[in-house]
Short mmCIF file of C-alpha atoms and ligand atoms in Angstrom, two decimals:
data_model
loop_
_atom_site.label_atom_id
_atom_site.label_comp_id
_atom_site.label_asym_id
_atom_site.label_seq_id
_atom_site.Cartn_x
_atom_site.Cartn_y
_atom_site.Cartn_z
CA MET I 1 39.65 -39.82 -49.41
CA GLY I 2 40.85 -36.33 -48.95
CA THR I 3 40.81 -34.39 -45.64
CA GLU I 4 38.80 -31.54 -47.22
CA GLU I 5 35.87 -34.00 -48.07
CA LEU I 6 36.05 -35.62 -44.46
CA TYR I 7 36.35 -32.38 -42.57
CA PRO I 8 34.93 -30.00 -45.22
CA PRO I 9 35.06 -26.01 -44.55
CA GLN I 10 31.40 -25.63 -44.75
CA ARG I 11 30.57 -27.57 -41.59
CA LEU I 12 31.69 -24.49 -39.72
CA ALA I 13 29.12 -22.06 -41.27
CA ALA I 14 26.20 -24.99 -40.91
CA ALA I 15 27.35 -25.34 -36.89
CA GLN I 16 27.16 -21.46 -36.78
CA ARG I 17 23.78 -21.45 -38.16
CA ALA I 18 22.51 -24.27 -35.79
CA THR I 19 24.18 -22.48 -32.92
CA ALA I 20 22.03 -19.14 -33.67
CA ALA I 21 18.79 -21.38 -34.15
CA ALA I 22 19.28 -22.85 -30.93
CA GLY I 23 19.40 -19.26 -29.08
CA LEU I 24 23.18 -19.72 -28.22
CA ASP I 25 25.62 -16.97 -28.70
CA ALA I 26 28.88 -19.16 -29.12
CA LEU I 27 30.16 -22.57 -29.01
CA LEU I 28 33.19 -23.18 -27.18
CA LEU I 29 34.99 -26.41 -27.82
CA SER I 30 37.56 -27.97 -25.90
CA PRO I 31 39.83 -30.84 -27.26
CA GLY I 32 37.79 -34.07 -28.28
CA SER I 33 35.35 -35.06 -31.06
CA ASP I 34 33.25 -32.10 -31.42
CA LEU I 35 36.47 -29.85 -32.15
CA ARG I 36 37.74 -32.59 -34.57
CA TYR I 37 34.53 -32.83 -36.25
CA LEU I 38 34.44 -29.02 -36.81
CA THR I 39 38.24 -28.31 -37.80
CA GLY I 40 39.67 -31.79 -38.43
CA TYR I 41 42.26 -30.74 -35.81
CA ASP I 42 42.97 -33.97 -33.22
CA ALA I 43 43.98 -31.69 -30.46
CA HIS I 44 46.11 -32.66 -27.46
CA ALA I 45 43.87 -32.36 -24.20
CA GLY I 46 45.77 -31.02 -21.18
CA GLU I 47 46.03 -28.46 -18.62
CA ARG I 48 46.76 -25.72 -21.15
CA LEU I 49 43.87 -24.26 -22.82
CA THR I 50 42.89 -25.46 -26.10
CA LEU I 51 39.64 -23.86 -27.22
CA LEU I 52 37.60 -23.39 -30.44
CA VAL I 53 35.38 -19.99 -30.05
CA LEU I 54 32.66 -20.44 -32.53
CA PRO I 55 30.54 -17.44 -32.33
CA ALA I 56 26.95 -17.84 -33.94
CA GLU I 57 28.20 -14.78 -36.56
CA GLY I 58 31.62 -13.78 -36.99
CA GLU I 59 34.92 -14.93 -37.37
CA PRO I 60 36.05 -18.39 -35.59
CA THR I 61 38.94 -18.63 -33.57
CA LEU I 62 41.12 -21.71 -32.50
CA ILE I 63 42.92 -20.71 -29.31
CA VAL I 64 46.04 -22.90 -28.73
CA PRO I 65 49.04 -22.95 -26.44
CA THR I 66 52.00 -21.50 -28.15
CA LEU I 67 53.98 -24.79 -28.35
CA GLU I 68 50.93 -26.60 -30.08
CA ARG I 69 50.61 -23.86 -32.78
CA PRO I 70 52.62 -25.92 -35.10
CA ALA I 71 50.62 -28.67 -34.56
CA ALA I 72 47.64 -26.86 -35.14
CA GLU I 73 48.65 -24.98 -38.50
CA ALA I 74 49.75 -28.51 -39.59
CA SER I 75 46.09 -29.96 -39.14
CA PRO I 76 43.07 -29.45 -41.41
CA ALA I 77 41.93 -26.59 -39.24
CA PRO I 78 43.62 -23.67 -41.08
CA ALA I 79 41.69 -24.96 -44.45
CA THR I 80 38.36 -24.75 -42.78
CA GLY I 81 39.07 -20.67 -42.14
CA VAL I 82 39.57 -20.65 -38.42
CA ARG I 83 41.99 -17.89 -37.18
CA ILE I 84 44.47 -19.44 -34.95
CA VAL I 85 45.73 -17.53 -32.12
CA ASP I 86 48.19 -18.98 -29.30
CA HIS I 87 49.10 -18.21 -25.59
CA PRO I 88 52.66 -18.49 -24.12
CA ASP I 89 53.10 -20.54 -21.09
CA GLY I 90 52.55 -18.35 -18.03
CA VAL I 91 50.15 -16.00 -19.54
CA ASP I 92 46.48 -16.25 -18.70
CA PRO I 93 44.78 -17.30 -21.55
CA TYR I 94 41.05 -16.48 -20.90
CA PRO I 95 41.29 -13.01 -22.09
CA LEU I 96 41.54 -14.43 -25.67
CA VAL I 97 38.16 -16.20 -25.37
CA THR I 98 36.60 -12.69 -24.41
CA ALA I 99 38.25 -11.07 -27.47
CA ALA I 100 37.14 -14.11 -29.72
CA LEU I 101 33.38 -13.46 -28.73
CA GLY I 102 34.11 -10.04 -29.68
CA GLY I 103 31.07 -8.82 -27.09
CA PRO I 104 28.90 -9.52 -24.40
CA VAL I 105 27.20 -13.49 -24.36
CA GLY I 106 24.04 -14.63 -22.97
CA ALA I 107 24.36 -17.95 -23.68
CA VAL I 108 27.25 -20.55 -24.80
CA GLY I 109 27.31 -24.13 -25.60
CA LEU I 110 30.15 -26.16 -24.13
CA ALA I 111 31.93 -29.26 -25.48
CA ASP I 112 29.91 -31.92 -23.22
CA ARG I 113 32.94 -33.67 -21.98
CA MET I 114 35.06 -30.38 -21.07
CA TRP I 115 37.15 -30.70 -18.02
CA ALA I 116 35.42 -29.12 -14.98
CA GLU I 117 38.46 -26.99 -14.77
CA GLN I 118 37.79 -25.24 -17.92
CA VAL I 119 34.11 -24.97 -17.26
CA LEU I 120 34.53 -23.19 -13.95
CA ALA I 121 37.55 -21.08 -15.58
CA LEU I 122 34.92 -19.78 -18.44
CA ARG I 123 31.99 -19.72 -15.75
CA ALA I 124 34.45 -16.87 -14.04
CA THR I 125 35.43 -15.47 -17.77
CA LEU I 126 31.97 -14.71 -18.68
CA PRO I 127 29.93 -14.46 -15.36
CA ASP I 128 26.66 -13.58 -17.28
CA ALA I 129 26.70 -16.38 -19.83
CA ARG I 130 24.43 -19.26 -19.38
CA GLN I 131 26.33 -22.71 -19.94
CA ARG I 132 24.45 -25.37 -21.80
CA LEU I 133 25.81 -28.11 -23.89
CA ALA I 134 27.28 -27.86 -27.30
CA SER I 135 25.44 -31.36 -28.17
CA GLU I 136 22.20 -29.59 -28.35
CA VAL I 137 23.61 -27.95 -31.57
CA LEU I 138 26.02 -30.74 -32.91
CA ARG I 139 24.02 -33.95 -32.21
CA GLU I 140 21.89 -33.44 -35.11
CA LEU I 141 24.86 -32.77 -37.27
CA ARG I 142 26.79 -35.55 -36.37
CA ILE I 143 24.19 -38.10 -36.46
CA HIS I 144 23.75 -37.68 -39.94
CA LYS I 145 27.10 -38.97 -41.72
CA SER I 146 28.44 -37.80 -45.12
CA PRO I 147 29.57 -40.09 -47.70
CA ALA I 148 33.28 -39.12 -46.99
CA GLU I 149 32.27 -40.13 -43.06
CA ILE I 150 30.51 -43.33 -44.33
CA ALA I 151 33.76 -44.39 -46.57
CA ALA I 152 35.89 -43.51 -43.51
CA LEU I 153 33.78 -45.94 -41.06
CA ALA I 154 33.93 -48.79 -43.83
CA GLU I 155 37.89 -48.21 -44.05
CA ALA I 156 37.79 -48.97 -40.36
CA GLY I 157 35.42 -51.81 -40.80
CA ALA I 158 37.63 -53.35 -43.23
CA ALA I 159 40.79 -52.77 -41.00
CA ILE I 160 39.09 -54.47 -37.84
CA ASP I 161 37.63 -57.57 -40.10
CA ALA I 162 41.06 -58.13 -41.22
CA VAL I 163 42.35 -58.61 -37.37
CA HIS I 164 39.13 -60.96 -36.64
CA ALA I 165 40.15 -62.99 -39.80
CA ARG I 166 43.54 -63.49 -38.14
CA MET I 167 42.35 -64.92 -34.97
CA GLY I 168 43.43 -68.30 -35.32
CA GLU I 169 46.72 -67.35 -35.31
CA TRP I 170 46.72 -66.48 -31.69
CA LEU I 171 43.63 -67.72 -29.77
CA ARG I 172 44.73 -71.50 -28.55
CA PRO I 173 43.60 -73.45 -25.51
CA GLY I 174 46.23 -72.74 -22.69
CA ARG I 175 47.07 -69.18 -23.71
CA THR I 176 46.06 -66.89 -21.12
CA GLU I 177 43.25 -64.10 -22.34
CA VAL I 178 46.22 -61.07 -22.06
CA GLU I 179 48.74 -63.09 -24.19
CA VAL I 180 46.04 -63.37 -26.82
CA ALA I 181 45.05 -59.76 -26.30
CA ALA I 182 48.59 -58.58 -26.84
CA ASP I 183 48.82 -60.21 -30.49
CA ILE I 184 45.67 -58.69 -31.28
CA ALA I 185 46.33 -55.15 -30.27
CA ALA I 186 49.63 -55.18 -32.30
CA ALA I 187 47.71 -56.49 -35.34
CA ILE I 188 44.89 -53.67 -34.63
CA ARG I 189 47.88 -51.25 -35.18
CA ALA I 190 49.28 -53.39 -37.93
CA ALA I 191 45.85 -53.38 -39.82
CA GLY I 192 46.14 -49.36 -39.83
CA HIS I 193 44.50 -47.87 -36.71
CA VAL I 194 46.42 -45.30 -35.05
CA THR I 195 45.15 -46.40 -31.64
CA VAL I 196 43.91 -49.52 -29.85
CA ASP I 197 40.95 -48.40 -28.01
CA PHE I 198 39.90 -51.74 -26.36
CA VAL I 199 40.53 -55.43 -26.29
CA ILE I 200 38.06 -57.70 -24.84
CA VAL I 201 38.96 -61.54 -24.70
CA ALA I 202 36.67 -63.13 -22.47
CA ALA I 203 36.75 -66.98 -22.14
CA GLY I 204 34.58 -69.40 -20.59
CA PRO I 205 32.94 -67.93 -17.48
CA ASN I 206 34.46 -64.26 -18.26
CA GLY I 207 32.17 -64.27 -21.30
CA ALA I 208 29.09 -63.68 -19.15
CA SER I 209 30.57 -60.28 -18.34
CA PRO I 210 29.68 -57.50 -20.97
CA HIS I 211 32.72 -55.19 -20.50
CA HIS I 212 35.49 -57.84 -19.22
CA GLY I 213 38.83 -56.82 -20.44
CA THR I 214 41.25 -59.55 -20.10
CA SER I 215 42.59 -61.46 -17.14
CA ASP I 216 45.49 -64.17 -16.81
CA ARG I 217 43.18 -67.15 -16.95
CA PRO I 218 44.34 -69.86 -19.43
CA ILE I 219 41.82 -70.09 -22.33
CA GLY I 220 40.18 -73.85 -21.99
CA VAL I 221 39.60 -76.28 -24.48
CA GLY I 222 36.16 -76.06 -26.01
CA GLU I 223 35.36 -73.05 -24.12
CA PRO I 224 33.76 -69.96 -25.95
CA VAL I 225 35.60 -66.82 -26.25
CA VAL I 226 33.94 -63.41 -26.64
CA VAL I 227 36.36 -61.09 -28.64
CA ASP I 228 35.25 -57.40 -28.86
CA ILE I 229 37.84 -55.00 -30.40
CA GLY I 230 38.20 -51.68 -31.78
CA GLY I 231 40.64 -48.95 -32.50
CA THR I 232 40.78 -45.43 -34.24
CA MET I 233 41.89 -45.03 -37.52
CA PRO I 234 44.18 -41.85 -39.19
CA SER I 235 40.85 -40.26 -40.30
CA GLY I 236 39.47 -39.94 -36.67
CA TYR I 237 36.87 -42.80 -37.23
CA ARG I 238 36.58 -45.87 -35.10
CA SER I 239 35.99 -49.39 -35.49
CA ASP I 240 34.01 -51.70 -32.85
CA CYS I 241 33.41 -55.44 -33.90
CA THR I 242 32.63 -58.67 -31.82
CA ARG I 243 33.05 -62.40 -32.49
CA THR I 244 32.30 -65.39 -30.55
CA TYR I 245 35.20 -68.18 -30.91
CA VAL I 246 35.45 -71.87 -29.53
CA ALA I 247 38.95 -72.88 -28.93
CA ALA I 248 39.41 -76.17 -30.04
CA GLY I 249 37.34 -79.12 -28.84
CA ARG I 250 33.19 -78.92 -28.34
CA PRO I 251 31.41 -76.20 -26.61
CA PRO I 252 28.97 -77.07 -24.14
CA ALA I 253 25.53 -78.15 -25.82
CA ASP I 254 23.61 -75.39 -23.83
CA PHE I 255 25.97 -73.10 -25.52
CA LEU I 256 25.24 -74.07 -28.98
CA ASP I 257 21.63 -73.92 -28.44
CA TYR I 258 21.61 -70.04 -27.36
CA TYR I 259 24.34 -69.04 -29.87
CA ALA I 260 21.78 -70.06 -32.83
CA VAL I 261 19.24 -68.06 -31.17
CA LEU I 262 21.58 -65.19 -30.78
CA TRP I 263 22.71 -65.28 -34.35
CA GLU I 264 19.01 -65.33 -35.70
CA ALA I 265 18.35 -62.49 -33.33
CA GLN I 266 21.31 -60.44 -34.63
CA CYS I 267 20.44 -61.01 -38.37
CA ALA I 268 16.60 -60.03 -37.67
CA SER I 269 17.91 -57.02 -35.98
CA VAL I 270 20.19 -55.81 -39.08
CA ALA I 271 17.23 -56.66 -41.33
CA ALA I 272 15.12 -54.36 -39.62
CA VAL I 273 17.07 -51.28 -40.10
CA ARG I 274 15.78 -48.85 -42.71
CA PRO I 275 14.88 -45.17 -43.04
CA GLY I 276 11.49 -44.66 -40.83
CA VAL I 277 12.08 -47.30 -38.75
CA SER I 278 12.70 -46.21 -35.05
CA ALA I 279 15.84 -47.18 -33.03
CA GLU I 280 13.90 -48.98 -30.64
CA ALA I 281 12.38 -51.26 -33.07
CA VAL I 282 15.64 -52.47 -34.10
CA ASP I 283 16.25 -52.75 -30.38
CA ALA I 284 13.06 -55.16 -30.27
CA ALA I 285 13.81 -56.82 -33.32
CA ALA I 286 16.95 -58.38 -31.44
CA ARG I 287 15.29 -58.43 -27.92
CA GLU I 288 12.11 -60.39 -29.13
CA PRO I 289 13.44 -63.75 -30.74
CA ILE I 290 15.91 -63.66 -27.53
CA GLU I 291 13.14 -63.33 -25.29
CA ALA I 292 10.97 -66.06 -26.76
CA ALA I 293 13.82 -68.56 -26.50
CA GLY I 294 13.72 -67.76 -22.75
CA TYR I 295 16.84 -65.90 -22.52
CA GLY I 296 15.27 -62.30 -21.96
CA ASP I 297 16.95 -61.68 -18.79
CA ALA I 298 20.45 -62.76 -19.96
CA PHE I 299 20.48 -59.97 -22.93
CA LEU I 300 21.79 -57.35 -19.98
CA HIS I 301 22.41 -54.44 -22.48
CA ARG I 302 21.09 -52.14 -25.18
CA THR I 303 21.37 -53.46 -28.68
CA GLY I 304 23.65 -50.88 -30.15
CA HIS I 305 25.02 -47.20 -30.11
CA GLY I 306 26.26 -44.76 -32.63
CA ILE I 307 30.02 -44.63 -33.97
CA GLY I 308 32.12 -42.23 -35.55
CA LEU I 309 34.38 -39.77 -34.07
CA ASP I 310 33.48 -41.23 -30.83
CA GLY I 311 33.25 -44.85 -30.00
CA HIS I 312 29.69 -44.24 -28.31
CA GLU I 313 27.46 -41.88 -29.68
CA GLU I 314 23.86 -41.24 -31.19
CA PRO I 315 21.92 -43.08 -32.09
CA TYR I 316 21.17 -45.27 -29.33
CA VAL I 317 19.66 -48.52 -30.26
CA VAL I 318 17.53 -49.03 -27.35
CA ALA I 319 13.90 -49.25 -25.98
CA GLY I 320 12.31 -45.61 -25.06
CA ASN I 321 14.33 -44.12 -28.35
CA ASP I 322 11.57 -43.68 -30.70
CA ARG I 323 13.79 -41.70 -32.97
CA PRO I 324 13.08 -42.70 -36.84
CA LEU I 325 16.44 -43.91 -38.37
CA ALA I 326 17.38 -42.02 -41.79
CA ALA I 327 20.00 -42.47 -44.21
CA GLY I 328 23.54 -41.93 -43.22
CA MET I 329 23.30 -42.92 -39.52
CA ALA I 330 25.73 -45.67 -38.60
CA PHE I 331 25.60 -47.84 -35.10
CA SER I 332 26.24 -51.24 -33.88
CA VAL I 333 23.93 -54.09 -33.72
CA GLU I 334 25.12 -56.08 -30.62
CA PRO I 335 22.89 -58.63 -28.95
CA GLY I 336 24.47 -60.87 -26.11
CA ILE I 337 23.59 -63.67 -24.09
CA TYR I 338 25.47 -63.91 -20.76
CA LEU I 339 24.93 -66.74 -18.44
CA ALA I 340 26.66 -65.82 -15.12
CA GLY I 341 29.27 -68.03 -13.89
CA ARG I 342 29.40 -70.19 -17.27
CA HIS I 343 29.91 -68.46 -20.40
CA GLY I 344 28.53 -65.78 -23.03
CA ALA I 345 28.11 -65.03 -26.39
CA ARG I 346 27.73 -61.59 -28.68
CA ILE I 347 27.64 -60.78 -32.20
CA GLU I 348 28.49 -57.10 -33.34
CA ASP I 349 28.59 -55.26 -36.52
CA ILE I 350 28.48 -51.95 -37.49
CA VAL I 351 25.82 -50.82 -40.07
CA VAL I 352 24.79 -47.90 -41.88
CA CYS I 353 20.87 -46.86 -42.67
CA THR I 354 20.87 -46.50 -46.30
CA THR I 355 18.29 -44.71 -48.59
CA ASP I 356 16.46 -48.10 -48.90
CA GLY I 357 17.75 -50.54 -46.46
CA VAL I 358 21.21 -51.12 -44.68
CA ARG I 359 24.76 -52.00 -45.26
CA ARG I 360 26.92 -53.89 -42.96
CA LEU I 361 30.66 -52.47 -42.52
CA ASN I 362 31.58 -55.75 -41.02
CA THR I 363 31.78 -58.58 -43.28
CA THR I 364 33.31 -61.31 -41.72
CA PRO I 365 30.92 -64.66 -41.01
CA THR I 366 28.88 -64.13 -37.92
CA GLU I 367 28.49 -67.63 -37.34
CA LEU I 368 30.08 -69.38 -34.15
CA ILE I 369 33.84 -69.73 -35.20
CA ALA I 370 35.59 -72.73 -34.33
CA LEU I 371 39.46 -72.35 -34.34
ZN1 ZN T 1 30.29 -52.12 -24.94
ZN1 ZN T 2 32.08 -53.78 -29.27
ZN1 ZN T 3 30.22 -51.58 -29.64
#
């Protein structure tokens, strides 16, 4: 897909309208997913100021360090209509912010994950401006993925599926989790990702810790192994997929019992996705069969999270989120069962809510995979 489809120029104007509607005079966006969403620029976050100044009305300005001007100009940003200005090392860049705003401001929306040193410097530069979060404005835009964004997520899904499909090459009893993870990381890059965002290889008792990374512990015969992996594609969009494997031998009988429950729960949760259904109903569809089988306390986390330019973003599939799903929302469905000290399992697919149901972006089998 073309960069212009993925980062269309009219997105800036839509963000400006939303900024005005939210009662903000401008958005101030430092390097991160919001800046990339609006301009396509994958900016380097550093101590030197890079900032998109997006007034509710008027010309958007991208302030960059002089040494990063070539990178900014080579990015899709100029095609979106932003004016680029730069500041050399040793010169205070903050007067450029005031100039780009073109007048006094009462309220600004800052990138949610802006560094504190920049938040405070902007407060000193604009002492009369109330600081709010840019997500007040951008959340609604980013939660509805365009067809080009869905295509980018599908491409990421296919890339991570290709890695899972090769797991038998690496995952064997006697190898440590770290050794297996190194092979997986190389394969994540080989499959087309530009960065490896995380590699969880959690065997046996480590599988009971949902965010275990890796360890030097060798994988045992017949042990269940939770493998949760993801990366970022050149498009900026991300993958995230979990499968549970058994490395040779027979897994414990109690594990087989609850894996069957988990599999049913994940299928039921995916099947519940369609426009108008609330995010929390999708969570409940996973949770109810797990609770009915007596494993409710072992399902330690929400069912899922949105995904896009960030690995975790809205919508969150969690009790209390009564927001109705709509076509174009993309998120994970990843119930898990974790028995402390013994083993655990998780099944995770990225799905997209479509106009009449759901589309899975991960398509490798979700049944327990014996290697
Ligand atoms: Zn997680
Ligand atoms: Zn995951
Ligand atoms: Zn996830």
